[in-house]
Coordinates of C-alpha atoms in Angstrom, one line a residue:
M1 CA -8.5 -18.9 22.7
S2 CA -4.7 -18.9 22.7
L3 CA -2.9 -17.5 19.8
E4 CA 0.1 -19.7 20.6
K5 CA -2.0 -22.7 19.8
I6 CA -2.5 -21.6 16.2
H7 CA 0.3 -23.3 14.2
G8 CA -1.5 -22.9 10.8
P9 CA -4.8 -22.3 9.1
K10 CA -6.1 -25.8 9.9
D11 CA -6.2 -24.8 13.6
L12 CA -8.9 -22.2 12.9
K13 CA -11.3 -24.6 11.2
S14 CA -12.9 -26.0 14.3
L15 CA -13.3 -22.7 16.1
T16 CA -16.7 -21.2 16.9
L17 CA -17.6 -17.7 15.9
N18 CA -17.1 -16.5 19.4
Q19 CA -13.7 -18.2 19.6
L20 CA -12.7 -16.6 16.2
K21 CA -13.7 -13.2 17.6
D22 CA -11.6 -13.8 20.7
L23 CA -8.8 -14.9 18.5
A24 CA -9.1 -11.7 16.4
D25 CA -8.9 -9.6 19.7
E26 CA -5.9 -11.5 20.8
V27 CA -4.2 -11.1 17.4
R28 CA -4.8 -7.3 17.5
E29 CA -3.3 -7.1 21.0
Y30 CA -0.3 -9.2 20.1
L31 CA 0.1 -7.1 16.9
I32 CA 0.1 -3.9 18.9
D33 CA 2.6 -5.3 21.5
S34 CA 5.0 -6.6 18.8
Q35 CA 4.8 -3.5 16.6
A36 CA 5.3 -1.2 19.7
R37 CA 8.6 -3.1 20.2
T38 CA 9.9 -3.4 16.6
G39 CA 8.1 -0.8 14.6
G40 CA 6.6 -1.5 11.2
H41 CA 3.4 -1.1 9.2
I42 CA 1.1 -1.0 12.2
G43 CA -1.9 0.8 10.6
P44 CA -2.5 -1.4 7.5
N45 CA -2.2 -4.6 9.6
L46 CA -4.6 -3.4 12.4
G47 CA -7.0 -2.8 9.5
V48 CA -7.0 -6.4 8.2
V49 CA -7.2 -8.5 11.5
E50 CA -10.7 -9.7 11.0
L51 CA -10.3 -10.1 7.3
T52 CA -7.2 -12.3 7.7
V53 CA -8.9 -14.5 10.3
A54 CA -11.9 -14.9 8.1
L55 CA -9.9 -15.8 5.0
H56 CA -7.9 -18.5 6.8
Y57 CA -11.1 -19.8 8.4
V58 CA -13.0 -20.1 5.2
F59 CA -10.4 -21.0 2.6
N60 CA -7.6 -23.6 2.4
S61 CA -4.2 -21.9 2.1
P62 CA -1.8 -22.6 0.6
H63 CA -4.0 -24.4 -2.0
D64 CA -6.2 -21.4 -2.2
K65 CA -3.5 -18.8 -2.8
I66 CA -3.8 -15.5 -1.0
I67 CA -2.0 -12.6 -2.7
W68 CA -1.6 -9.5 -0.5
D69 CA -1.5 -6.1 -2.3
V70 CA 0.3 -4.1 -1.1
G71 CA 2.3 -6.8 0.7
H72 CA 2.8 -4.9 4.0
Q73 CA -0.7 -6.1 5.0
C74 CA 0.7 -9.6 5.6
Y75 CA 1.7 -9.5 9.3
V76 CA -1.5 -11.1 10.6
H77 CA -1.3 -13.6 7.7
K78 CA 2.2 -14.5 9.0
M79 CA 0.9 -14.9 12.5
L80 CA -1.8 -17.4 11.5
T81 CA 0.5 -19.4 9.2
G82 CA 2.9 -20.8 11.7
R83 CA 5.2 -17.7 11.9
L84 CA 4.2 -16.1 15.2
D85 CA 7.8 -16.2 16.3
T86 CA 8.9 -14.1 13.3
M87 CA 7.1 -11.1 14.7
R88 CA 10.0 -10.8 17.2
T89 CA 12.5 -10.4 14.4
M90 CA 10.3 -8.3 12.1
R91 CA 12.2 -5.7 10.1
Q92 CA 15.6 -6.5 11.8
N93 CA 18.9 -7.6 10.3
G94 CA 18.6 -11.3 9.4
G95 CA 14.9 -11.3 10.6
S96 CA 11.6 -11.6 8.8
P97 CA 10.8 -8.9 6.2
G98 CA 7.6 -6.9 6.7
F99 CA 6.3 -8.3 3.4
P100 CA 5.5 -11.7 1.9
A101 CA 8.5 -14.0 1.5
K102 CA 8.0 -17.2 -0.5
D103 CA 11.1 -18.8 0.9
E104 CA 9.8 -18.2 4.4
S105 CA 6.5 -20.1 4.0
P106 CA 4.5 -21.9 1.3
H107 CA 1.6 -19.6 2.3
D108 CA 3.4 -16.7 0.7
V109 CA 2.8 -16.8 -3.1
L110 CA 5.5 -14.3 -4.2
D111 CA 8.0 -11.9 -2.7
S112 CA 6.3 -8.6 -3.3
S113 CA 6.4 -5.0 -2.0
H114 CA 5.2 -2.9 -4.9
G115 CA 1.5 -2.2 -5.4
G116 CA -1.0 -3.3 -8.1
T117 CA 0.5 -6.7 -8.9
S118 CA -2.1 -9.0 -7.2
L119 CA -4.8 -9.1 -9.9
S120 CA -2.3 -10.1 -12.6
V121 CA -0.8 -12.8 -10.4
A122 CA -4.2 -14.1 -9.3
L123 CA -5.5 -14.2 -12.9
G124 CA -2.4 -16.1 -14.0
I125 CA -3.0 -18.7 -11.3
A126 CA -6.7 -18.9 -12.2
L127 CA -5.9 -19.5 -15.9
A128 CA -3.3 -22.1 -14.9
N129 CA -5.9 -23.8 -12.7
R130 CA -8.4 -23.8 -15.6
Q131 CA -5.9 -25.3 -17.9
N132 CA -4.9 -27.9 -15.4
N133 CA -8.4 -28.7 -14.3
V134 CA -7.7 -27.6 -10.7
N135 CA -10.5 -26.1 -8.6
D136 CA -8.4 -24.1 -6.1
L137 CA -9.3 -20.4 -5.7
P138 CA -6.8 -17.6 -6.1
I139 CA -7.6 -14.7 -3.9
A140 CA -6.3 -11.2 -4.5
V141 CA -6.5 -8.9 -1.5
I142 CA -6.0 -5.4 -3.0
G143 CA -6.2 -2.0 -1.3
D144 CA -8.1 0.9 -2.9
G145 CA -4.8 2.6 -3.2
A146 CA -3.2 -0.2 -5.3
L147 CA -6.4 -0.6 -7.3
I148 CA -5.6 2.6 -9.3
E149 CA -2.3 1.2 -10.5
G150 CA -2.4 1.0 -14.3
M151 CA -1.4 -2.6 -14.1
A152 CA -4.4 -3.4 -11.9
Q153 CA -6.7 -1.8 -14.4
E154 CA -5.1 -3.8 -17.2
A155 CA -5.7 -7.0 -15.3
L156 CA -9.3 -6.1 -14.6
N157 CA -9.8 -5.6 -18.4
Q158 CA -8.7 -9.2 -19.0
I159 CA -10.4 -10.7 -15.8
G160 CA -13.8 -9.5 -17.0
N161 CA -13.1 -11.1 -20.4
E162 CA -11.7 -14.5 -19.3
K163 CA -14.5 -15.3 -16.8
V164 CA -12.2 -17.5 -14.7
R165 CA -12.7 -18.6 -11.1
M166 CA -11.0 -16.1 -8.9
L167 CA -11.9 -13.8 -6.0
I168 CA -10.9 -10.2 -5.5
V169 CA -11.2 -8.7 -2.0
L170 CA -11.2 -5.0 -2.3
N171 CA -9.9 -3.7 1.1
D172 CA -11.2 -0.1 1.0
N173 CA -9.8 2.1 3.8
G174 CA -9.6 5.3 1.8
R175 CA -5.9 5.6 1.9
A176 CA -2.7 4.6 0.2
I177 CA 0.2 5.9 2.3
D178 CA -1.6 9.2 2.5
A179 CA -5.3 9.8 1.8
N180 CA -6.4 8.4 -1.6
I181 CA -7.0 11.0 -4.3
G182 CA -8.8 10.5 -7.6
A183 CA -11.9 9.5 -9.4
I184 CA -11.8 5.8 -8.4
P185 CA -11.4 6.5 -4.7
N186 CA -14.1 9.1 -5.0
Y187 CA -16.4 6.6 -6.6
L188 CA -15.7 4.0 -3.9
S189 CA -16.3 6.5 -1.1
Q190 CA -19.9 6.9 -2.4
L191 CA -20.7 3.2 -1.8
H192 CA -21.9 2.7 1.8
I193 CA -22.3 -0.3 4.1
G194 CA -26.0 -1.3 4.5
E195 CA -27.2 0.5 1.4
K196 CA -28.3 -1.1 -1.8
V197 CA -25.5 -0.5 -4.3
D198 CA -25.8 -0.2 -8.0
D199 CA -22.2 -0.9 -9.0
K200 CA -21.1 1.0 -12.0
M201 CA -17.5 -0.3 -12.2
F202 CA -16.9 -4.0 -11.7
T203 CA -20.3 -5.3 -12.9
L204 CA -20.1 -3.5 -16.2
L205 CA -16.7 -5.3 -16.7
G206 CA -18.3 -8.7 -16.2
I207 CA -17.1 -9.2 -12.7
E208 CA -19.7 -10.0 -10.0
Y209 CA -19.8 -7.3 -7.2
V210 CA -20.7 -8.0 -3.6
G211 CA -20.7 -5.3 -0.9
P212 CA -19.7 -3.1 0.6
I213 CA -19.6 -4.9 4.0
D214 CA -18.0 -4.0 7.3
G215 CA -14.4 -5.4 7.1
H216 CA -14.3 -5.6 10.9
D217 CA -17.5 -7.6 11.3
L218 CA -16.2 -11.2 11.5
N219 CA -19.7 -12.7 11.0
S220 CA -20.4 -10.7 7.9
L221 CA -17.0 -11.5 6.5
I222 CA -17.3 -15.2 7.0
T223 CA -20.9 -15.3 5.7
S224 CA -19.9 -13.4 2.5
L225 CA -16.7 -15.4 1.9
K226 CA -18.6 -18.7 2.3
K227 CA -21.1 -17.6 -0.3
L228 CA -18.2 -16.8 -2.7
K229 CA -16.2 -19.9 -2.0
N230 CA -17.7 -21.9 -4.9
I231 CA -17.8 -19.2 -7.5
S232 CA -17.1 -20.3 -11.1
R233 CA -16.6 -16.7 -12.4
P234 CA -14.6 -13.7 -11.1
A235 CA -16.1 -11.8 -8.2
V236 CA -15.2 -8.8 -6.1
L237 CA -16.0 -8.6 -2.3
H238 CA -15.8 -4.9 -1.4
I239 CA -15.0 -4.4 2.3
K240 CA -14.7 -1.1 4.2
T241 CA -11.9 -1.1 6.9
E242 CA -10.1 1.4 9.0
K243 CA -6.3 1.7 9.1
G244 CA -5.1 1.6 12.6
K245 CA -8.3 0.0 13.9
G246 CA -8.2 -0.4 17.7
L247 CA -5.4 2.1 18.4
S248 CA -6.8 5.6 18.8
Y249 CA -3.6 7.6 18.4
V250 CA -2.7 5.7 15.2
E251 CA -6.2 6.3 13.8
K252 CA -5.7 10.1 14.3
S253 CA -2.2 10.3 12.8
P254 CA -2.2 10.4 8.9
I255 CA 1.5 9.4 8.6
R256 CA 1.5 6.8 11.5
L257 CA -1.6 5.2 10.0
H258 CA 1.0 3.7 7.6
F259 CA 4.2 3.1 9.4
S260 CA 5.7 3.7 12.9
F261 CA 9.0 3.4 14.6
P262 CA 8.9 1.6 18.0
F263 CA 6.5 3.3 20.4
N264 CA 5.0 3.3 23.8
K265 CA 1.8 1.4 23.3
E266 CA 0.0 3.3 26.1
T267 CA 0.7 6.8 24.9
G268 CA 1.8 6.3 21.3
E269 CA 4.9 8.3 21.9
L270 CA 7.9 7.2 19.9
I271 CA 10.7 5.6 22.0
A272 CA 13.5 8.1 22.2
E273 CA 16.2 5.9 23.8
P274 CA 17.1 2.6 22.2
K275 CA 16.4 -0.5 24.3
E276 CA 17.6 -3.3 22.0
S277 CA 20.6 -3.1 19.7
S278 CA 18.9 -5.1 16.9
I279 CA 15.9 -2.7 16.6
F280 CA 15.8 0.5 14.5
Y281 CA 14.4 3.3 16.7
K282 CA 13.5 6.8 15.4
P283 CA 16.8 8.5 14.9
K284 CA 17.6 11.6 16.8
S285 CA 19.3 13.1 13.7
K286 CA 17.0 14.3 10.9
F287 CA 16.6 12.4 7.7
N288 CA 18.2 14.0 4.7
A289 CA 14.8 14.0 3.0
V290 CA 13.5 16.6 5.5
M291 CA 15.9 19.3 4.3
I292 CA 15.5 18.4 0.7
G293 CA 11.7 18.6 1.0
D294 CA 12.1 22.0 2.6
K295 CA 14.2 23.2 -0.3
I296 CA 11.7 21.9 -2.9
T297 CA 9.0 23.8 -1.1
E298 CA 11.1 27.0 -1.1
I299 CA 11.8 27.0 -4.8
T300 CA 8.2 25.9 -5.7
K301 CA 6.8 28.8 -3.7
A302 CA 9.1 31.2 -5.5
D303 CA 8.1 30.2 -9.1
K304 CA 4.5 29.6 -10.1
R305 CA 5.6 27.6 -13.1
I306 CA 7.3 24.9 -11.0
V307 CA 4.9 22.0 -10.4
I308 CA 5.4 19.0 -8.1
I309 CA 4.3 15.5 -9.1
T310 CA 4.5 12.4 -6.9
P311 CA 2.8 9.0 -7.1
A312 CA 1.7 8.5 -3.5
T313 CA 5.2 9.0 -2.1
R314 CA 5.0 12.4 -0.5
G315 CA 6.7 11.1 2.7
A316 CA 9.8 9.7 1.0
I317 CA 10.8 13.3 0.1
E318 CA 9.0 15.1 2.8
L319 CA 6.6 16.9 0.5
H320 CA 3.7 17.4 2.9
K321 CA 4.8 21.0 3.7
C322 CA 4.9 21.8 -0.1
F323 CA 1.4 20.3 -0.6
D324 CA 0.1 22.3 2.3
E325 CA 1.6 25.6 1.3
V326 CA 1.2 25.6 -2.5
P327 CA -1.5 23.0 -3.2
E328 CA -2.3 24.5 -6.6
Q329 CA 1.2 23.6 -7.8
C330 CA 1.3 20.0 -6.4
F331 CA -0.2 16.8 -7.8
D332 CA -0.3 13.5 -6.0
V333 CA -1.5 11.1 -8.7
G334 CA -1.8 8.1 -6.4
M335 CA 0.0 4.9 -7.1
A336 CA 0.3 5.6 -10.8
E337 CA 4.0 5.8 -11.5
Q338 CA 3.8 5.6 -15.3
H339 CA 1.1 8.2 -15.5
A340 CA 3.2 10.5 -13.2
V341 CA 6.1 10.6 -15.7
T342 CA 4.0 11.2 -18.8
L343 CA 1.9 13.8 -17.0
A344 CA 5.2 15.6 -16.5
A345 CA 5.8 15.5 -20.2
G346 CA 2.5 17.2 -20.9
L347 CA 3.1 19.8 -18.2
S348 CA 6.5 20.5 -19.8
V349 CA 5.0 20.9 -23.3
G350 CA 2.4 23.2 -21.7
G351 CA 5.2 25.5 -20.5
M352 CA 5.5 24.4 -16.9
K353 CA 8.6 23.3 -15.0
P354 CA 7.8 19.8 -13.6
I355 CA 9.7 18.2 -10.7
V356 CA 8.8 14.5 -10.4
C357 CA 9.5 13.1 -7.0
F358 CA 9.7 9.4 -6.4
Q359 CA 10.9 6.8 -3.9
S360 CA 13.5 5.4 -6.2
T361 CA 12.5 1.7 -6.0
F362 CA 9.2 2.6 -7.6
F363 CA 10.7 4.6 -10.5
Q364 CA 11.8 1.6 -12.4
R365 CA 8.1 0.9 -13.1
S366 CA 8.0 4.0 -15.3
F367 CA 11.1 3.3 -17.4
D368 CA 9.4 3.3 -20.7
Q369 CA 7.7 6.6 -20.0
L370 CA 11.0 8.1 -19.1
V371 CA 12.6 6.8 -22.3
H372 CA 9.7 7.3 -24.8
D373 CA 7.9 10.3 -23.5
I374 CA 10.7 12.3 -21.8
C375 CA 14.2 11.4 -23.1
A376 CA 13.3 10.8 -26.8
N377 CA 11.7 14.3 -26.8
K378 CA 14.5 15.8 -24.7
L379 CA 12.0 17.5 -22.4
P380 CA 13.3 19.7 -19.6
V381 CA 11.9 17.7 -16.7
L382 CA 13.6 17.3 -13.3
F383 CA 13.3 14.0 -11.4
I384 CA 14.2 13.7 -7.8
L385 CA 14.7 10.0 -6.7
A386 CA 14.9 9.3 -2.9
R387 CA 16.5 6.3 -1.3
S388 CA 18.8 5.4 -4.1
G389 CA 20.9 2.3 -3.3
L390 CA 20.2 0.5 0.0
A391 CA 17.0 1.5 1.8
G392 CA 16.9 -0.1 5.1
L393 CA 14.6 -2.7 6.7
D394 CA 11.5 -3.0 4.6
H395 CA 12.2 -5.6 1.9
A396 CA 14.7 -6.6 -0.8
T397 CA 12.6 -4.9 -3.4
H398 CA 12.5 -1.7 -1.5
H399 CA 16.2 -1.1 -2.1
A400 CA 17.0 0.7 -5.3
P401 CA 20.3 -1.0 -6.4
L402 CA 19.6 -0.8 -10.2
D403 CA 19.3 3.0 -10.5
I404 CA 22.6 3.9 -12.1
S405 CA 22.5 0.8 -14.4
Y406 CA 19.1 1.2 -16.0
L407 CA 19.1 5.0 -16.0
S408 CA 22.5 5.5 -17.5
C409 CA 21.5 3.8 -20.8
A410 CA 18.9 6.4 -21.7
P411 CA 20.1 9.0 -24.2
N412 CA 19.6 12.7 -23.5
L413 CA 19.5 12.0 -19.7
K414 CA 21.8 13.7 -17.2
I415 CA 22.3 12.1 -13.7
F416 CA 23.7 13.8 -10.7
F417 CA 24.3 12.4 -7.2
P418 CA 25.1 15.3 -4.8
I419 CA 27.2 14.5 -1.8
D420 CA 24.7 15.7 0.9
H421 CA 21.5 17.8 1.5
I422 CA 23.5 21.0 1.4
A423 CA 24.9 20.3 -2.1
F424 CA 21.5 19.0 -3.1
G425 CA 19.9 22.3 -2.0
A426 CA 22.5 24.2 -4.0
F427 CA 21.7 22.1 -7.1
L428 CA 18.0 22.9 -6.7
E429 CA 18.6 26.7 -6.2
N430 CA 20.7 26.7 -9.4
I431 CA 18.2 24.8 -11.4
A432 CA 15.4 27.1 -10.2
K433 CA 17.4 30.1 -11.5
N434 CA 18.4 28.3 -14.8
W435 CA 16.0 25.5 -15.5
V436 CA 17.3 22.2 -16.9
D437 CA 17.7 22.0 -20.7
S438 CA 17.2 18.2 -20.9
P439 CA 15.8 15.4 -18.7
T440 CA 17.7 15.5 -15.4
I441 CA 17.8 13.1 -12.5
L442 CA 19.0 14.0 -9.0
L443 CA 19.6 11.0 -6.7
F444 CA 20.0 11.0 -2.9
P445 CA 20.6 8.0 -0.5
Y446 CA 18.5 6.8 2.3
G447 CA 19.6 7.9 5.8
T448 CA 19.9 10.5 8.5
I449 CA 22.4 13.4 8.4
D450 CA 24.6 11.7 11.0
S451 CA 24.6 8.3 9.3
I452 CA 25.0 9.2 5.7
E453 CA 26.6 12.7 5.5
L454 CA 30.1 13.8 6.4
N455 CA 31.1 15.2 9.7
S456 CA 33.6 18.1 10.0
E457 CA 36.6 15.9 10.3
E458 CA 35.6 13.9 7.2
R459 CA 34.9 17.1 5.2
I460 CA 38.5 18.2 5.9
L461 CA 39.8 14.8 4.8
L462 CA 37.8 15.0 1.6
R463 CA 39.3 18.4 0.8
E464 CA 42.9 17.0 0.6
N465 CA 44.5 17.4 -2.8
T466 CA 43.1 14.9 -5.2
F467 CA 46.3 14.8 -7.1
D468 CA 48.9 14.8 -4.3
K469 CA 52.2 13.4 -5.5
N470 CA 52.3 10.9 -2.6
N471 CA 49.1 9.2 -3.6
V472 CA 49.4 5.8 -5.2
G473 CA 45.8 5.5 -6.2
I474 CA 42.4 7.0 -6.0
I475 CA 39.0 6.0 -4.5
L476 CA 36.1 7.2 -6.6
S477 CA 32.8 7.1 -4.7
T478 CA 29.1 8.0 -5.1
A479 CA 27.3 9.8 -2.3
G480 CA 25.9 6.7 -0.6
R481 CA 29.4 5.3 0.1
I482 CA 31.5 8.4 0.6
K483 CA 31.8 7.9 4.4
S484 CA 33.1 4.3 3.8
A485 CA 35.5 5.6 1.2
L486 CA 37.0 8.0 3.7
T487 CA 37.2 5.3 6.4
L488 CA 39.0 3.1 3.9
K489 CA 41.4 6.0 3.1
K490 CA 42.2 6.2 6.8
L491 CA 42.8 2.4 7.1
L492 CA 45.2 2.6 4.2
A493 CA 47.0 5.6 5.6
K494 CA 47.7 3.7 8.8
Q495 CA 49.6 1.3 6.6
K496 CA 51.4 4.2 5.0
V497 CA 49.6 3.8 1.8
N498 CA 48.1 7.0 0.5
F499 CA 44.9 7.1 -1.6
A500 CA 43.0 10.1 -2.8
V501 CA 39.2 10.2 -2.3
L502 CA 36.9 11.9 -4.8
N503 CA 33.1 12.1 -4.5
V504 CA 31.7 11.9 -8.0
V505 CA 28.6 13.9 -8.4
Q506 CA 28.1 13.9 -12.2
L507 CA 27.4 10.3 -13.1
K508 CA 26.1 10.9 -16.7
P509 CA 27.8 12.1 -18.7
L510 CA 31.1 11.7 -16.9
D511 CA 33.2 14.9 -16.8
N512 CA 35.5 14.2 -19.7
E513 CA 38.2 16.6 -18.5
L514 CA 38.2 15.4 -14.9
F515 CA 38.4 11.7 -15.8
T516 CA 41.0 12.2 -18.4
K517 CA 43.1 13.9 -15.7
I518 CA 42.4 11.1 -13.2
L519 CA 43.4 8.4 -15.7
N520 CA 46.6 10.2 -16.7
R521 CA 47.6 10.4 -13.0
Y522 CA 46.4 7.0 -11.5
D523 CA 46.6 3.4 -12.6
K524 CA 45.2 2.1 -9.4
I525 CA 41.5 3.0 -8.9
I526 CA 38.8 1.8 -6.5
T527 CA 35.2 2.6 -7.3
M528 CA 32.5 2.4 -4.6
E529 CA 28.7 2.5 -5.0
E530 CA 25.5 1.0 -3.8
N531 CA 24.5 -0.4 -7.1
V532 CA 24.6 -3.8 -8.8
A533 CA 27.8 -4.7 -10.6
R534 CA 26.6 -4.6 -14.2
G535 CA 26.1 -1.1 -15.7
G536 CA 26.9 0.8 -12.5
F537 CA 29.3 3.6 -11.8
G538 CA 32.3 1.3 -11.8
S539 CA 31.3 -0.1 -15.2
T540 CA 31.0 3.5 -16.5
V541 CA 34.5 4.3 -15.3
C542 CA 35.8 1.1 -17.0
E543 CA 34.1 2.0 -20.2
F544 CA 35.5 5.5 -20.2
A545 CA 39.0 4.2 -19.6
S546 CA 38.7 1.6 -22.4
D547 CA 37.2 4.0 -24.9
N548 CA 40.0 6.4 -24.3
G549 CA 42.9 4.0 -24.5
Y550 CA 43.7 3.7 -20.7
K551 CA 44.3 0.5 -18.9
P552 CA 44.1 1.2 -15.2
D553 CA 43.8 -1.6 -12.6
I554 CA 40.3 -1.1 -11.1
I555 CA 38.7 -2.7 -8.0
R556 CA 35.0 -2.3 -8.2
V557 CA 33.1 -2.3 -4.9
N558 CA 29.3 -2.7 -5.5
L559 CA 26.3 -4.9 -4.6
G560 CA 27.2 -7.7 -7.0
D561 CA 24.6 -9.7 -9.0
V562 CA 22.1 -10.6 -6.3
F563 CA 19.0 -9.1 -4.7
I564 CA 20.1 -7.8 -1.3
E565 CA 17.7 -8.6 1.5
H566 CA 16.4 -6.0 4.0
G567 CA 18.9 -4.7 6.5
M568 CA 20.9 -1.8 7.8
R569 CA 24.1 -0.8 6.0
P570 CA 26.8 -2.1 8.5
Y571 CA 25.1 -5.5 8.6
L572 CA 24.7 -5.8 4.8
Y573 CA 28.2 -4.4 4.0
K574 CA 29.7 -7.0 6.3
K575 CA 27.5 -9.9 5.1
Y576 CA 28.4 -9.2 1.4
N577 CA 32.1 -8.5 2.0
I578 CA 31.9 -4.8 1.0
D579 CA 32.7 -3.3 4.4
E580 CA 35.9 -1.4 4.8
N581 CA 37.9 -4.3 6.2
S582 CA 36.8 -6.6 3.5
I583 CA 37.8 -4.0 0.8
L584 CA 41.2 -3.7 2.5
E585 CA 41.7 -7.4 2.1
K586 CA 40.8 -7.2 -1.6
I587 CA 43.4 -4.4 -2.0
Q588 CA 46.0 -6.4 -0.2
K589 CA 45.4 -9.5 -2.5
R590 CA 45.3 -7.4 -5.7
W591 CA 48.2 -5.0 -5.2
E592 CA 50.3 -6.4 -2.4
F593 CA 51.6 -3.1 -1.0
N594 CA 54.7 -3.8 1.0
N595 CA 53.4 -2.1 4.1
L596 CA 50.0 -3.8 4.3
P597 CA 49.8 -6.5 7.0

């Protein structure tokens, strides 16, 4: 069987079982080859090869809609739905995202990269089908990690009550990003292939339960799915799979079971020297999260009252060391973002010092808990949000461009954005000595030390007098754009136009004395941030000026009013005209300095 001959699901329908097995083997080999070259979510996708082949053999996509949860399991699905060529551009600037993309193919139901959404989507489709007298079958493929999401449990509650025609495929591999933790994973782990199972979870909710079966046995998958094809009520097919199936060195690595940079497929070693300019290889410089995670570990070990909470995102803030060294003070609640925040409220009331650590894109899911349970009660809880702003090559919804906008509106909340990991560490040391007196958020951007933090020359430039008499304006920047701000300063200086640059750390509330001084001195201001236009840092500066009777001329540099696709900063800055040269053009048009070209 030749994978190149598969242009869509219809090309699988006439294949024999042996041909399907050959196809699965070829898919796995192609997946390993392509992921070795580009990097990506290799582990999850190796785990769903046989499942994806079986789904597209038995069902009729896109009429029978398949919803992948979490969406990074969709690589094989893309390969079998006419997008084999997109694997060459996977997770590259302008290429295919490593998640479903509805504008890329009718076989992708929604753009999605957050967990726990599939059951609600599938139920909605099933209810619409019932209302419209349509017999198509929505299929939610949900991992055991995503199943513990509160949203998924809410959906199960209604699914069991509605009795609609829909199928849930529970892809149970015992892991989210890290090993799954909690009562639901513990229960699922007790159900074994080949044993008679007395299901105590789904059946009691009114949902038919089938399984568990071997998720790598193509014959068992096809047989079971065919039996479930004509269901009239909701059913769950429980399959057991292995992340990284077929690649021994991935199977043995807890972290690389989830994601890997480009690697040597024979040895598994990460490629040290870049071979293609379009591909993102493992950086030689450390990520800022490594040092921040080390500092969190340090202060946690020194104070028994400090407790760490994270919703399955240990890696985003490099918390594995902390979990290893002080496990009794660390809680990974799994993919349960809302619970994580209100758990911190209870711990605070109980006299502990909670530090809640998130990958920032997921924190928006717990906004009500932040407002209702933390801020309204003015609880002294510290939140650390990683990857604020642009977050690289995963998906548009893995960026965190809304942080400043939606967080700034919450009363009693303080927000800080330290310039680098050194300043961040100093913040943590000070907080450890004098704990916060109200809800406090520390943000930090995605990137390596070399790519996102200042070098020695830039540090000297930043230390120049903010209120030098020769300056005609000031650039106010948050940490994610401070290097760009200094580059812009140098471009302006070449034209004999002097601007000060100030990195603004305290975003809420603004420092009244500092900003009064700035507005008394400057009437030309540029704000720079990796946030949407409305409600961001630039908007906050405009509000402060207006509320205090100032009328400066302000150029706001931000991410606009769009969802920015995946990509690296230089590519995205240029595409959306927020690179330094584009900003220089805006300055020229607005202020027409005589010396500008």
